[in-house]
PDB file of C-alpha atoms and ligand atoms in Angstrom:
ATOM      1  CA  UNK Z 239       8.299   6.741 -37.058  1.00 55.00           C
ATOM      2  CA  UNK Z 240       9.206   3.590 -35.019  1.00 67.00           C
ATOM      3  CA  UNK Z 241       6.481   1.680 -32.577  1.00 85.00           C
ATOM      4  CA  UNK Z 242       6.935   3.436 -28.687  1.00 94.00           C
ATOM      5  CA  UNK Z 243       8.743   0.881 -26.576  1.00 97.00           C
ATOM      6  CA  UNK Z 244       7.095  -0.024 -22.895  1.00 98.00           C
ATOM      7  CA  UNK Z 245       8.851  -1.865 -20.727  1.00 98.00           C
ATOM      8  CA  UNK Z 246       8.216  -3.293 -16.727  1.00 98.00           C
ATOM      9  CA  UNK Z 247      10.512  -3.147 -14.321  1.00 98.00           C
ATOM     10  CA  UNK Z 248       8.913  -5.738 -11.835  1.00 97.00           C
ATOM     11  CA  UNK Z 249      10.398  -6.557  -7.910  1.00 97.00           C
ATOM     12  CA  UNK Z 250      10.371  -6.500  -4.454  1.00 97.00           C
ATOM     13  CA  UNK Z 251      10.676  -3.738  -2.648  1.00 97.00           C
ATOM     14  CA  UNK Z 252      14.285  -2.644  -2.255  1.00 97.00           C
ATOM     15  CA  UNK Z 253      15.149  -4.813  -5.244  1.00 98.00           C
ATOM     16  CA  UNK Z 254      16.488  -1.798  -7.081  1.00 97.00           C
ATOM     17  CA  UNK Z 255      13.786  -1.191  -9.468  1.00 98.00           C
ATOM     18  CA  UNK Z 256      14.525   3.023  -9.005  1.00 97.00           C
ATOM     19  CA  UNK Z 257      18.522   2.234  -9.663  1.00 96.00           C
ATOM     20  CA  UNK Z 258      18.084   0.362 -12.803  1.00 98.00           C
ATOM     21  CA  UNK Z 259      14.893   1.665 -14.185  1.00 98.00           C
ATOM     22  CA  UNK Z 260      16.996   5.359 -14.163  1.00 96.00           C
ATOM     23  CA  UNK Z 261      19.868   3.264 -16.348  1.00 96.00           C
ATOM     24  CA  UNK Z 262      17.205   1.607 -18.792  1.00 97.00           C
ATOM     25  CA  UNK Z 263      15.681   4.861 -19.444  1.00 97.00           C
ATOM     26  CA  UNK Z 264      18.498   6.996 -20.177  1.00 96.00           C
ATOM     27  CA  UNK Z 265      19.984   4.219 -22.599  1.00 95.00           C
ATOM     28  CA  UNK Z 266      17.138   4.130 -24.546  1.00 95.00           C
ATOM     29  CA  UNK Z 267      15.482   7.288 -24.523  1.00 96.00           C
ATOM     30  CA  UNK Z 268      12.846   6.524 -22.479  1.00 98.00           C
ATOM     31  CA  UNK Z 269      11.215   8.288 -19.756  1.00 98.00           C
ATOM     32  CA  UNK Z 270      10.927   6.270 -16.190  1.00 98.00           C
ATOM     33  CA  UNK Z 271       7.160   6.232 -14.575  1.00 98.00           C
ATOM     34  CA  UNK Z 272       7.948   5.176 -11.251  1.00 98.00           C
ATOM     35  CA  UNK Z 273       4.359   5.517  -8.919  1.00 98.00           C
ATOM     36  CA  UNK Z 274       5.874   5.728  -6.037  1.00 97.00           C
ATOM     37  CA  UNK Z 275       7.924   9.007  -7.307  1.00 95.00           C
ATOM     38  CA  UNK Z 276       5.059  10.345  -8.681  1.00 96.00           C
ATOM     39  CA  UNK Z 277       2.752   9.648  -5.449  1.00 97.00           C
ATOM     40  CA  UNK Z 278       6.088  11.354  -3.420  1.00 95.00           C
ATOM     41  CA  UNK Z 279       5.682  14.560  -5.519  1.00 93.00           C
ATOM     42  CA  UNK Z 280       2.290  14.389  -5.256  1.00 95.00           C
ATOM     43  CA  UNK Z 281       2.729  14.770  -1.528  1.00 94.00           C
ATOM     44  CA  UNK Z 282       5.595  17.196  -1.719  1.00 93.00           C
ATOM     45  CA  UNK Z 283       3.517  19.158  -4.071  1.00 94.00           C
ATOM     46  CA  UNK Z 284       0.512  19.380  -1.392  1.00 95.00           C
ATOM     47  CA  UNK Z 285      -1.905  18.069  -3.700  1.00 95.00           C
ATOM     48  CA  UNK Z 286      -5.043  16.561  -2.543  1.00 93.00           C
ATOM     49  CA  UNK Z 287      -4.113  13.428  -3.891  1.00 93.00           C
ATOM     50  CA  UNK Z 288      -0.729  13.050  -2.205  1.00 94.00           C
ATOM     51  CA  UNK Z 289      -1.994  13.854   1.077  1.00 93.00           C
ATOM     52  CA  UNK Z 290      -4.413  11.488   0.903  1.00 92.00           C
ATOM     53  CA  UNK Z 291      -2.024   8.494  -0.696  1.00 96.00           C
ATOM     54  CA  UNK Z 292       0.407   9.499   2.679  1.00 96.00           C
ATOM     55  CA  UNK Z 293      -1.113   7.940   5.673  1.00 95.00           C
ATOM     56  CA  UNK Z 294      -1.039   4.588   2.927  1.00 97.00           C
ATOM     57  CA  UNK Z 295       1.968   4.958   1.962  1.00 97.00           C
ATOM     58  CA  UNK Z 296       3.238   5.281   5.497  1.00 95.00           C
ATOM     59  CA  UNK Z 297       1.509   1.791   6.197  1.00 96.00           C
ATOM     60  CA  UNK Z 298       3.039   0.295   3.592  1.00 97.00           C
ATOM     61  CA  UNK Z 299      -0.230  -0.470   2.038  1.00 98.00           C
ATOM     62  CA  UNK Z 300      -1.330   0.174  -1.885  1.00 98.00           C
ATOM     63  CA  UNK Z 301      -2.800   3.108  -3.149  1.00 98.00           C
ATOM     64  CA  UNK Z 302      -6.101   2.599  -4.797  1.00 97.00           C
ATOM     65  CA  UNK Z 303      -5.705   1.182  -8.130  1.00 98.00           C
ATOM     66  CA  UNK Z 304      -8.040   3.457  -9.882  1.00 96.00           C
ATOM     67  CA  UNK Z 305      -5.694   6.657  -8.434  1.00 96.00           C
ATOM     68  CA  UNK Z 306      -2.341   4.969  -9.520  1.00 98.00           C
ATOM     69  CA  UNK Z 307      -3.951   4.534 -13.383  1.00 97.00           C
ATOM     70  CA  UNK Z 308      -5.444   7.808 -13.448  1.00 96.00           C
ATOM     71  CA  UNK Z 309      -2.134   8.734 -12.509  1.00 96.00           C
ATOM     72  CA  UNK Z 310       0.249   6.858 -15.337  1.00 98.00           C
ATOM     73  CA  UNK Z 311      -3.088   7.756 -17.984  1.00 97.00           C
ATOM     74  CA  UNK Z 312      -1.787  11.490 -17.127  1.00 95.00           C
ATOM     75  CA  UNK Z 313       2.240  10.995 -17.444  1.00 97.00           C
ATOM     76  CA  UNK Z 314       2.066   8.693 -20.712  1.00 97.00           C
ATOM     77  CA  UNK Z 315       1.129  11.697 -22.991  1.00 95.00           C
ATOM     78  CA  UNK Z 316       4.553  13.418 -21.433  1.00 97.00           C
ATOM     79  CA  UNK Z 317       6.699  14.899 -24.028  1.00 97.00           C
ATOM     80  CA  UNK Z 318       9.652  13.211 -22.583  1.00 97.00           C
ATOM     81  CA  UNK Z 319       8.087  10.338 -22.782  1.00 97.00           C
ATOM     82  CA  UNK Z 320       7.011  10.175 -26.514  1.00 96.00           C
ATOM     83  CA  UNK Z 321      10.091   7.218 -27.485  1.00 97.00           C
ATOM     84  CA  UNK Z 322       8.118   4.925 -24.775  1.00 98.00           C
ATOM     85  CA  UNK Z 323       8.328   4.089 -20.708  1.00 98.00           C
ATOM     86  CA  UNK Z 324       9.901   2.015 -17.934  1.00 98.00           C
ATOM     87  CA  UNK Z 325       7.742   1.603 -16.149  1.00 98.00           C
ATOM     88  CA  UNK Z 326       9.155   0.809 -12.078  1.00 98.00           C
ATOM     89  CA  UNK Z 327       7.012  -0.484  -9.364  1.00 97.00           C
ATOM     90  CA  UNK Z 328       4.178  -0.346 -11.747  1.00 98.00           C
ATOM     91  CA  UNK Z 329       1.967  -2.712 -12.470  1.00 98.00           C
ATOM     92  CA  UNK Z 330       1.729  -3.652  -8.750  1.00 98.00           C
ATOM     93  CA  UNK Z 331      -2.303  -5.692  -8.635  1.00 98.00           C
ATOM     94  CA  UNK Z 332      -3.282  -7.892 -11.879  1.00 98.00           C
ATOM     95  CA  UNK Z 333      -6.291  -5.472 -12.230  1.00 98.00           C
ATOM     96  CA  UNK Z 334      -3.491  -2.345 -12.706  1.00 98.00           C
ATOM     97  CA  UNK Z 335      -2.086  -4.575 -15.012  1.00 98.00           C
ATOM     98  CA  UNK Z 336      -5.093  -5.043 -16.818  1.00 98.00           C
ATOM     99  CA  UNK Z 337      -5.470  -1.064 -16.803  1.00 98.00           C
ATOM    100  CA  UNK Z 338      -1.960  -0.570 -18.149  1.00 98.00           C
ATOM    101  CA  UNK Z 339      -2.790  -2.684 -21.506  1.00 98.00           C
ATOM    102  CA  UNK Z 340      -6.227  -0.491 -21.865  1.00 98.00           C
ATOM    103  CA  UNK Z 341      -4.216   2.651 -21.713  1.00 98.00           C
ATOM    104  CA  UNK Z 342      -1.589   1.729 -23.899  1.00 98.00           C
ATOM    105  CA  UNK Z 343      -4.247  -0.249 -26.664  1.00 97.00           C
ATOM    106  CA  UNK Z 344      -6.144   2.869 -26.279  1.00 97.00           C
ATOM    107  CA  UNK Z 345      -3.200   4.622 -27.840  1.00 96.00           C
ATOM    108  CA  UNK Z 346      -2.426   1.763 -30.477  1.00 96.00           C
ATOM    109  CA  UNK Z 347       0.535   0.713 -28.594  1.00 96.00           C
ATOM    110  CA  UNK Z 348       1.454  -2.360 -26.625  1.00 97.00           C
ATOM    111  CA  UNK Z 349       3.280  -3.688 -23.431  1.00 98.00           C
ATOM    112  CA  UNK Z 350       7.095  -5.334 -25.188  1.00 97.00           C
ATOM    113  CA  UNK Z 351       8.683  -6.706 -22.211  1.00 98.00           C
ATOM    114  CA  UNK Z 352       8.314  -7.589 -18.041  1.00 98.00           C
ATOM    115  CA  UNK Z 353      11.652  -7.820 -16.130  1.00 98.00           C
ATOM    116  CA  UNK Z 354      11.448  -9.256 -12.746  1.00 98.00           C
ATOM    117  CA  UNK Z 355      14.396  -8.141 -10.108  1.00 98.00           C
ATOM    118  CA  UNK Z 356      14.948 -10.939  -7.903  1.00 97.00           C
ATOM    119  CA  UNK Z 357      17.092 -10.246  -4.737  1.00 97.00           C
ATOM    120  CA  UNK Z 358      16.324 -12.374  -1.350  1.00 95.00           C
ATOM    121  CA  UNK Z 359      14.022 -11.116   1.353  1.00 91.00           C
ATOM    122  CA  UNK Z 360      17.535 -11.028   3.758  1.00 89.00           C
ATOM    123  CA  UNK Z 361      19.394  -8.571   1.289  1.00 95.00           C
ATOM    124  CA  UNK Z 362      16.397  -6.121   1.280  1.00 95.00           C
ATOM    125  CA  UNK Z 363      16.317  -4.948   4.442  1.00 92.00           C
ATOM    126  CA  UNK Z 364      20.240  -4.133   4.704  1.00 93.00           C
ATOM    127  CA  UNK Z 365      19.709  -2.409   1.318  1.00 96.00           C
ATOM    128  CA  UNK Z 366      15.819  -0.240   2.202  1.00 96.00           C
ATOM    129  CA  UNK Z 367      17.265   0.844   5.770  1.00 94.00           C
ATOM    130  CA  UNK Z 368      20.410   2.185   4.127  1.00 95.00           C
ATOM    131  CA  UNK Z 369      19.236   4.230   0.844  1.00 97.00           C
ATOM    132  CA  UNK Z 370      19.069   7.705   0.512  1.00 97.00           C
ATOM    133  CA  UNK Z 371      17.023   9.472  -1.632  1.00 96.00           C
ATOM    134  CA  UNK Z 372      17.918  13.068  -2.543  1.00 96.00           C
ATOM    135  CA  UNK Z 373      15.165  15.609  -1.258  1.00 92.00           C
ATOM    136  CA  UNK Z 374      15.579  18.041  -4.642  1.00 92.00           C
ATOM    137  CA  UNK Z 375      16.289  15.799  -7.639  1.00 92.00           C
ATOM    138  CA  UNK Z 376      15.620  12.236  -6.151  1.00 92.00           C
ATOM    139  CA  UNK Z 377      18.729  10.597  -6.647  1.00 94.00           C
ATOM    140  CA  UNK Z 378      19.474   7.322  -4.781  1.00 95.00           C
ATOM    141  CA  UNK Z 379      22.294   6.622  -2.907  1.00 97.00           C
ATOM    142  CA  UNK Z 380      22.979   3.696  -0.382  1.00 97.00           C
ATOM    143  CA  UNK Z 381      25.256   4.359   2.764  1.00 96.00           C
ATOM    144  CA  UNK Z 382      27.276   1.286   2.145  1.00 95.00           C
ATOM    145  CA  UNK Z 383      26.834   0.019  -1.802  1.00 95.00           C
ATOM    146  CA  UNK Z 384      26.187   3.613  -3.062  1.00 96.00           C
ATOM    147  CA  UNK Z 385      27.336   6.533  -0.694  1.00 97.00           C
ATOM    148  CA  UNK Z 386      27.427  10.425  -1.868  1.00 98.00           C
ATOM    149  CA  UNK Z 387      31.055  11.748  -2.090  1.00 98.00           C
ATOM    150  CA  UNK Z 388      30.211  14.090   0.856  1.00 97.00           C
ATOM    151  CA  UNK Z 389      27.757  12.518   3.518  1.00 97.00           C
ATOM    152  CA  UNK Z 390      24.142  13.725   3.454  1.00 97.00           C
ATOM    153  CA  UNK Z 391      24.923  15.634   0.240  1.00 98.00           C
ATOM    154  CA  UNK Z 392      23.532  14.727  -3.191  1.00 98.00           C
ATOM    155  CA  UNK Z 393      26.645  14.531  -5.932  1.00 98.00           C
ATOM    156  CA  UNK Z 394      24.341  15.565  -8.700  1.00 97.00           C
ATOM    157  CA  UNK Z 395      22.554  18.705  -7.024  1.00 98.00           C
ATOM    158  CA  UNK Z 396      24.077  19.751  -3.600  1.00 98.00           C
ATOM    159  CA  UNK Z 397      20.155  18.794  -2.302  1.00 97.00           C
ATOM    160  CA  UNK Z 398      19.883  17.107   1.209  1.00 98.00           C
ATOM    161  CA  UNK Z 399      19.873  13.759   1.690  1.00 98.00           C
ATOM    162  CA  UNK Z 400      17.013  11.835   3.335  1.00 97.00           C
ATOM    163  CA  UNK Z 401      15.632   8.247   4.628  1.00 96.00           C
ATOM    164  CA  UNK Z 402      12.076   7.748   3.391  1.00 95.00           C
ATOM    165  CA  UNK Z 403       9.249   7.019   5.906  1.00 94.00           C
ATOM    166  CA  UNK Z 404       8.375   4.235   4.625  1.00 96.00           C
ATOM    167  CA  UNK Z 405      12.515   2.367   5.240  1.00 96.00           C
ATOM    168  CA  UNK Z 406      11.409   1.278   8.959  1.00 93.00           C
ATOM    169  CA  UNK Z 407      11.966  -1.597  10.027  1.00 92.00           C
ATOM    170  CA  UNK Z 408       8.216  -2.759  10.706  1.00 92.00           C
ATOM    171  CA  UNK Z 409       6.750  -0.449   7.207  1.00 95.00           C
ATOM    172  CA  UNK Z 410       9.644  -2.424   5.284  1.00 95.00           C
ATOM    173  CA  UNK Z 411       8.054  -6.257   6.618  1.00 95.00           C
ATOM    174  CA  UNK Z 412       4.591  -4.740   5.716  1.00 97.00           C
ATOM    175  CA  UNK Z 413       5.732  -3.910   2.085  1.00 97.00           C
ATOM    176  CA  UNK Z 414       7.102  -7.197   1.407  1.00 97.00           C
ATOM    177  CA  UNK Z 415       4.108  -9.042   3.217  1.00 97.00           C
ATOM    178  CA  UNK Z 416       1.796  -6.848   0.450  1.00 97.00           C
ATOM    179  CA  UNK Z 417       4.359  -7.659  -2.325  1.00 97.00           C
ATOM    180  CA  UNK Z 418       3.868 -11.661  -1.750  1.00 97.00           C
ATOM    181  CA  UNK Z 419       0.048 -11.151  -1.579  1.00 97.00           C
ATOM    182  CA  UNK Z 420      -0.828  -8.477  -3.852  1.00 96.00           C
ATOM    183  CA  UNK Z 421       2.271  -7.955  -6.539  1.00 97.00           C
ATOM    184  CA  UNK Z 422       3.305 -11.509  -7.153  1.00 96.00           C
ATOM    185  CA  UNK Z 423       0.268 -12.716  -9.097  1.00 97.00           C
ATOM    186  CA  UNK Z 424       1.109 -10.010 -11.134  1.00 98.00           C
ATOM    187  CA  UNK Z 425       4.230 -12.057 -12.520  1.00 97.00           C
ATOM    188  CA  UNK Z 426       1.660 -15.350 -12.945  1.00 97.00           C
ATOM    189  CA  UNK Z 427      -0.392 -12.855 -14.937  1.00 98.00           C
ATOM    190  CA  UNK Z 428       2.544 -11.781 -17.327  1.00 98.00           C
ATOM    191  CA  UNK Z 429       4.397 -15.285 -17.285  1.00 98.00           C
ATOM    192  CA  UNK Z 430       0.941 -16.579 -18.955  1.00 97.00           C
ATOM    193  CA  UNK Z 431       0.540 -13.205 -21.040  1.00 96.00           C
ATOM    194  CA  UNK Z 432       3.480 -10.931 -21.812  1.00 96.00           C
ATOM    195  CA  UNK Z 433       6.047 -13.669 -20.788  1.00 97.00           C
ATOM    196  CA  UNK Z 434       8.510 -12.335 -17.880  1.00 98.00           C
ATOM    197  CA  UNK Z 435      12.146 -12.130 -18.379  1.00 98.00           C
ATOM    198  CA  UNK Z 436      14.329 -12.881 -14.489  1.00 98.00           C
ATOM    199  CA  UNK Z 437      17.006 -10.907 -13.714  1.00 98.00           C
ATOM    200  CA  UNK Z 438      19.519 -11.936 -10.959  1.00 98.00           C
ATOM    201  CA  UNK Z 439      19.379  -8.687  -8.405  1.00 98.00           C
ATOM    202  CA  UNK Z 440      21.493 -10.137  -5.867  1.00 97.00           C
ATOM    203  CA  UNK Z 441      25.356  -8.844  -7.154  1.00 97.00           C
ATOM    204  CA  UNK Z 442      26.193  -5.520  -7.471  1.00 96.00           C
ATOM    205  CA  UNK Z 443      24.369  -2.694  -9.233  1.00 96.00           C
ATOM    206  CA  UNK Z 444      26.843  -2.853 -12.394  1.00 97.00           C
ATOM    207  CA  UNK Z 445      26.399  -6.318 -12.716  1.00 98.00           C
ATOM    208  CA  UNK Z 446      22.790  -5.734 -12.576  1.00 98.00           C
ATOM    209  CA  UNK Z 447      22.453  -3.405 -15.008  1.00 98.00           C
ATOM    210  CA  UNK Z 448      24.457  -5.896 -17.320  1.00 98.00           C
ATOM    211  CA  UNK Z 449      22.340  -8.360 -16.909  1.00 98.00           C
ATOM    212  CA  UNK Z 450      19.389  -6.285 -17.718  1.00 98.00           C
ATOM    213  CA  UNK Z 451      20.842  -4.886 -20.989  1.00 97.00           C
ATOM    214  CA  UNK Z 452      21.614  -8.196 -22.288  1.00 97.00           C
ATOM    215  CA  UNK Z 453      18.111  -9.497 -21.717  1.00 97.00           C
ATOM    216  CA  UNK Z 454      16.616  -6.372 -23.044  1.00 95.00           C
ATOM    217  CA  UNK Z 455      14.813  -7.418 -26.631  1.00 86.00           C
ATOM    218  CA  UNK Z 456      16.378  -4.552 -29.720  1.00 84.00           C
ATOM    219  CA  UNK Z 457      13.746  -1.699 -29.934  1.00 77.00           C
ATOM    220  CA  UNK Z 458      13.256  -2.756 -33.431  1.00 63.00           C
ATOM    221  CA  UNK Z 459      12.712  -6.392 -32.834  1.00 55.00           C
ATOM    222  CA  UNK Z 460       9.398  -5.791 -34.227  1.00 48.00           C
ATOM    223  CA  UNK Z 461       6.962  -3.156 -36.178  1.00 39.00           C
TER     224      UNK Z 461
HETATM  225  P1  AP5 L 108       7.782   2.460  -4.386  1.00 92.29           P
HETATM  226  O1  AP5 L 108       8.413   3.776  -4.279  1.00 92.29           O
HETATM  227  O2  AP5 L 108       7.572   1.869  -5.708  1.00 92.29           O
HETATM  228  O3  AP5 L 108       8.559   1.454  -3.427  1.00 92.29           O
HETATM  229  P2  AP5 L 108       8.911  -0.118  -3.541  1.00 92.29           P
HETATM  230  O4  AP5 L 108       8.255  -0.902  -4.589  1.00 92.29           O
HETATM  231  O5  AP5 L 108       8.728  -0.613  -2.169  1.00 92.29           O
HETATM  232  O6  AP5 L 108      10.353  -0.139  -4.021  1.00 92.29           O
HETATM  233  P3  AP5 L 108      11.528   0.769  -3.531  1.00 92.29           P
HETATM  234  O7  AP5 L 108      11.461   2.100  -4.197  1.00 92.29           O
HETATM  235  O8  AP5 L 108      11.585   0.751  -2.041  1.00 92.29           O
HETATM  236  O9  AP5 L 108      12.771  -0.080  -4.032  1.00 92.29           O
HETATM  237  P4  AP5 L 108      13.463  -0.154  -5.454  1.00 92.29           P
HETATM  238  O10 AP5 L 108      13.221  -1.510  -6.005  1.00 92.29           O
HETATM  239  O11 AP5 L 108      13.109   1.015  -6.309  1.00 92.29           O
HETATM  240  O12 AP5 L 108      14.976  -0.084  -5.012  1.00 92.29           O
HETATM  241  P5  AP5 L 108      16.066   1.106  -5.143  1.00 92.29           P
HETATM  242  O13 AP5 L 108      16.523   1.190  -6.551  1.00 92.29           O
HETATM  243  O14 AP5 L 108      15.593   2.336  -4.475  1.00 92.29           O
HETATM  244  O15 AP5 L 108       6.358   2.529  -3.644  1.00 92.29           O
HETATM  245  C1  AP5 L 108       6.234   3.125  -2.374  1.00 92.29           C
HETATM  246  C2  AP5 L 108       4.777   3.071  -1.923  1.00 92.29           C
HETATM  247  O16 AP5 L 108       3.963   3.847  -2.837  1.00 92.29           O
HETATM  248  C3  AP5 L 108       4.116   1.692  -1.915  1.00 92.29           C
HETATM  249  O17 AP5 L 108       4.376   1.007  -0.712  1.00 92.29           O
HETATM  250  C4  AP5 L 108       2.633   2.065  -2.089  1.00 92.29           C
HETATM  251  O18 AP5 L 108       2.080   2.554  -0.892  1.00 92.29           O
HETATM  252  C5  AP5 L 108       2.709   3.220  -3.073  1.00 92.29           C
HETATM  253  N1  AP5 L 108       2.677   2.775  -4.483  1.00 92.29           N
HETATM  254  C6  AP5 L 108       3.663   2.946  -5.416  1.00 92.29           C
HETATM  255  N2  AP5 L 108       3.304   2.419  -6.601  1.00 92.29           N
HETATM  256  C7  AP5 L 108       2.074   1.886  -6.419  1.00 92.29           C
HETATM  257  C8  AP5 L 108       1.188   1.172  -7.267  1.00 92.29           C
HETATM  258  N3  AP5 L 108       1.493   0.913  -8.546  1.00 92.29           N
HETATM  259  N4  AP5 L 108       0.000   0.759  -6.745  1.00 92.29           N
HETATM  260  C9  AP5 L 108      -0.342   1.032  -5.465  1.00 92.29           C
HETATM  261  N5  AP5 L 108       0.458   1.693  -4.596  1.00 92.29           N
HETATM  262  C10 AP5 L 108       1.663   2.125  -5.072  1.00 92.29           C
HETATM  263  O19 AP5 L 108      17.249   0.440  -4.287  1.00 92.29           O
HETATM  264  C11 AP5 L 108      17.130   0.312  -2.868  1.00 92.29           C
HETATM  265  C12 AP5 L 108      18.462   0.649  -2.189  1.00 92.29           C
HETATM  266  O20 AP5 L 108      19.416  -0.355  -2.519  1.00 92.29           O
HETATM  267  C13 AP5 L 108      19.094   1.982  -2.645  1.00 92.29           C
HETATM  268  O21 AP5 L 108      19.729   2.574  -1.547  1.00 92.29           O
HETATM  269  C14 AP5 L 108      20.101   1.568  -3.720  1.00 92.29           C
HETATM  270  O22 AP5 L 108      21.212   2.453  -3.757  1.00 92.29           O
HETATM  271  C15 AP5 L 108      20.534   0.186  -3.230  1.00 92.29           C
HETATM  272  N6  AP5 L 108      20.795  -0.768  -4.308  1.00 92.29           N
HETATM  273  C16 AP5 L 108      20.139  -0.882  -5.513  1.00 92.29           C
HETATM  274  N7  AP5 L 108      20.665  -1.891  -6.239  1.00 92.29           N
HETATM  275  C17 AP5 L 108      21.651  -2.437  -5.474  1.00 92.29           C
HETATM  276  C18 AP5 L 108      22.581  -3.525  -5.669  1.00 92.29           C
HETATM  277  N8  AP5 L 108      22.564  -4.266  -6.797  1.00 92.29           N
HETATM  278  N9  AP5 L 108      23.451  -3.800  -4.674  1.00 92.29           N
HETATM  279  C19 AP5 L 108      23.465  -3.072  -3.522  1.00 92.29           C
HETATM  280  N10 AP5 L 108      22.636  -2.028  -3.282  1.00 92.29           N
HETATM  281  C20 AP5 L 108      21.732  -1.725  -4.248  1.00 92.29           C
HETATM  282 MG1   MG L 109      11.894   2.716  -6.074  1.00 92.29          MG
END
């Protein structure tokens, strides 16, 4: 059987980590481990844990790392996720990056490649206070670069269509304030380790997605 293939999909808030991270997956049979979704249906679960990640969330602060690896140790032994992982919006502090490689050397496996998203701090608010996430399946939409066929209505599932409480305008400058001081020595950490591969996110989502495939390394490059 061939080595499991782990990938990061690193970037700003709103630089369409969700979008591509869905396309990377699918392509190669991988499943996506996006936090944030997971701390989402935490909360729309009523779990303990997603109530209490809320009020953080909200702020636009970080969830504890030791509940966000407890978290991805859970979803890694997935079925759907026995090819490998994108991981999106995950590692977010160098110490959950540090957890990430102990959970995957604990299984014999290893981290293959980080992509960074890059898209300018002026793009990302246009793009956070338009999205739309669906309420049932959690497909994203955009009013302007991405809309539904019929507005407020997900293509995919007929579900409702909904702005997250975390797109205001003031939660959105917090989030970007905690990316620059928190998640960006998380890219030193990997340029110096792992090595981290940039990806132009400033054109349109196609384009993006290009871009992204031909920087992505063949999943038998090695082992
Ligand atoms: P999370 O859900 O990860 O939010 P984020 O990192 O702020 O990123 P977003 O989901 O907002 O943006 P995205 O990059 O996925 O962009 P998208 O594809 O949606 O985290 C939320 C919160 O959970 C955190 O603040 C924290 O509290 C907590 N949390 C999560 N993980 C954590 C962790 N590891 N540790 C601690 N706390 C954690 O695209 C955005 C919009 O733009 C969409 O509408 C889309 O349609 C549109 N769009 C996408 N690409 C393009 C394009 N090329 N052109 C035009 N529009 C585009
Ligand atoms: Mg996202």
């Amino acid at each position: 059987m061939s080595r499991r293939r782990y990938l990061v999909l690193m970037g700003p808030p709103g630089a369409g980590k969700g979008t591509q991270a869905s396309r990377v997956a699918e392509a190669g049979g991988l499943c996506k481990i996006s936090t944030g979704d997971l701390l989402r249906e935490a909360l729309a679960a009523g779990t303990e844990l997603g109530l209490r990640a809320e009020r953080t969330m909200k702020a636009g602060e970080l969830v504890s790392d030791d509940v966000i690896l407890g978290l991805v140790d859970e979803v890694l032994d997935r079925p759907e996720c026995a090819a490998g992982a994108v991981f999106d919006g995950f590692p977010r502090t160098v110490d959950q990056a540090r957890g990430l490689e102990r959970l995957l050397s604990e299984r014999g496996e290893a981290l293959d490649q980080v992509l960074i998203i890059e898209v300018p701090e002026s793009e990302i608010v246009s793009r956070l206070s338009g999205r739309r996430v669906c309420q049932k399946c959690g497909k994203l939409y955009h009013i302007s670069f991405d809309p539904s066929r019929q507005e407020g209505i997900c293509d995919a599932c007929g579900g409702e269509l909904v702005q997250r409480p975390d797109d205001q305008p003031e939660t959105i400058t917090r989030r970007l304030a905690v990316y620059a001081e928190e998640t960006a020595p998380v890219r030193e950490y990997y340029a110096a380790t792992t090595g981290v591969t940039a990806i132009d996110g400033d054109q349109p989502m196609g384009a993006v997605a290009e871009a992204i495939r031909r920087e992505l390394q063949p999943a038998d490059a090695e082992g």
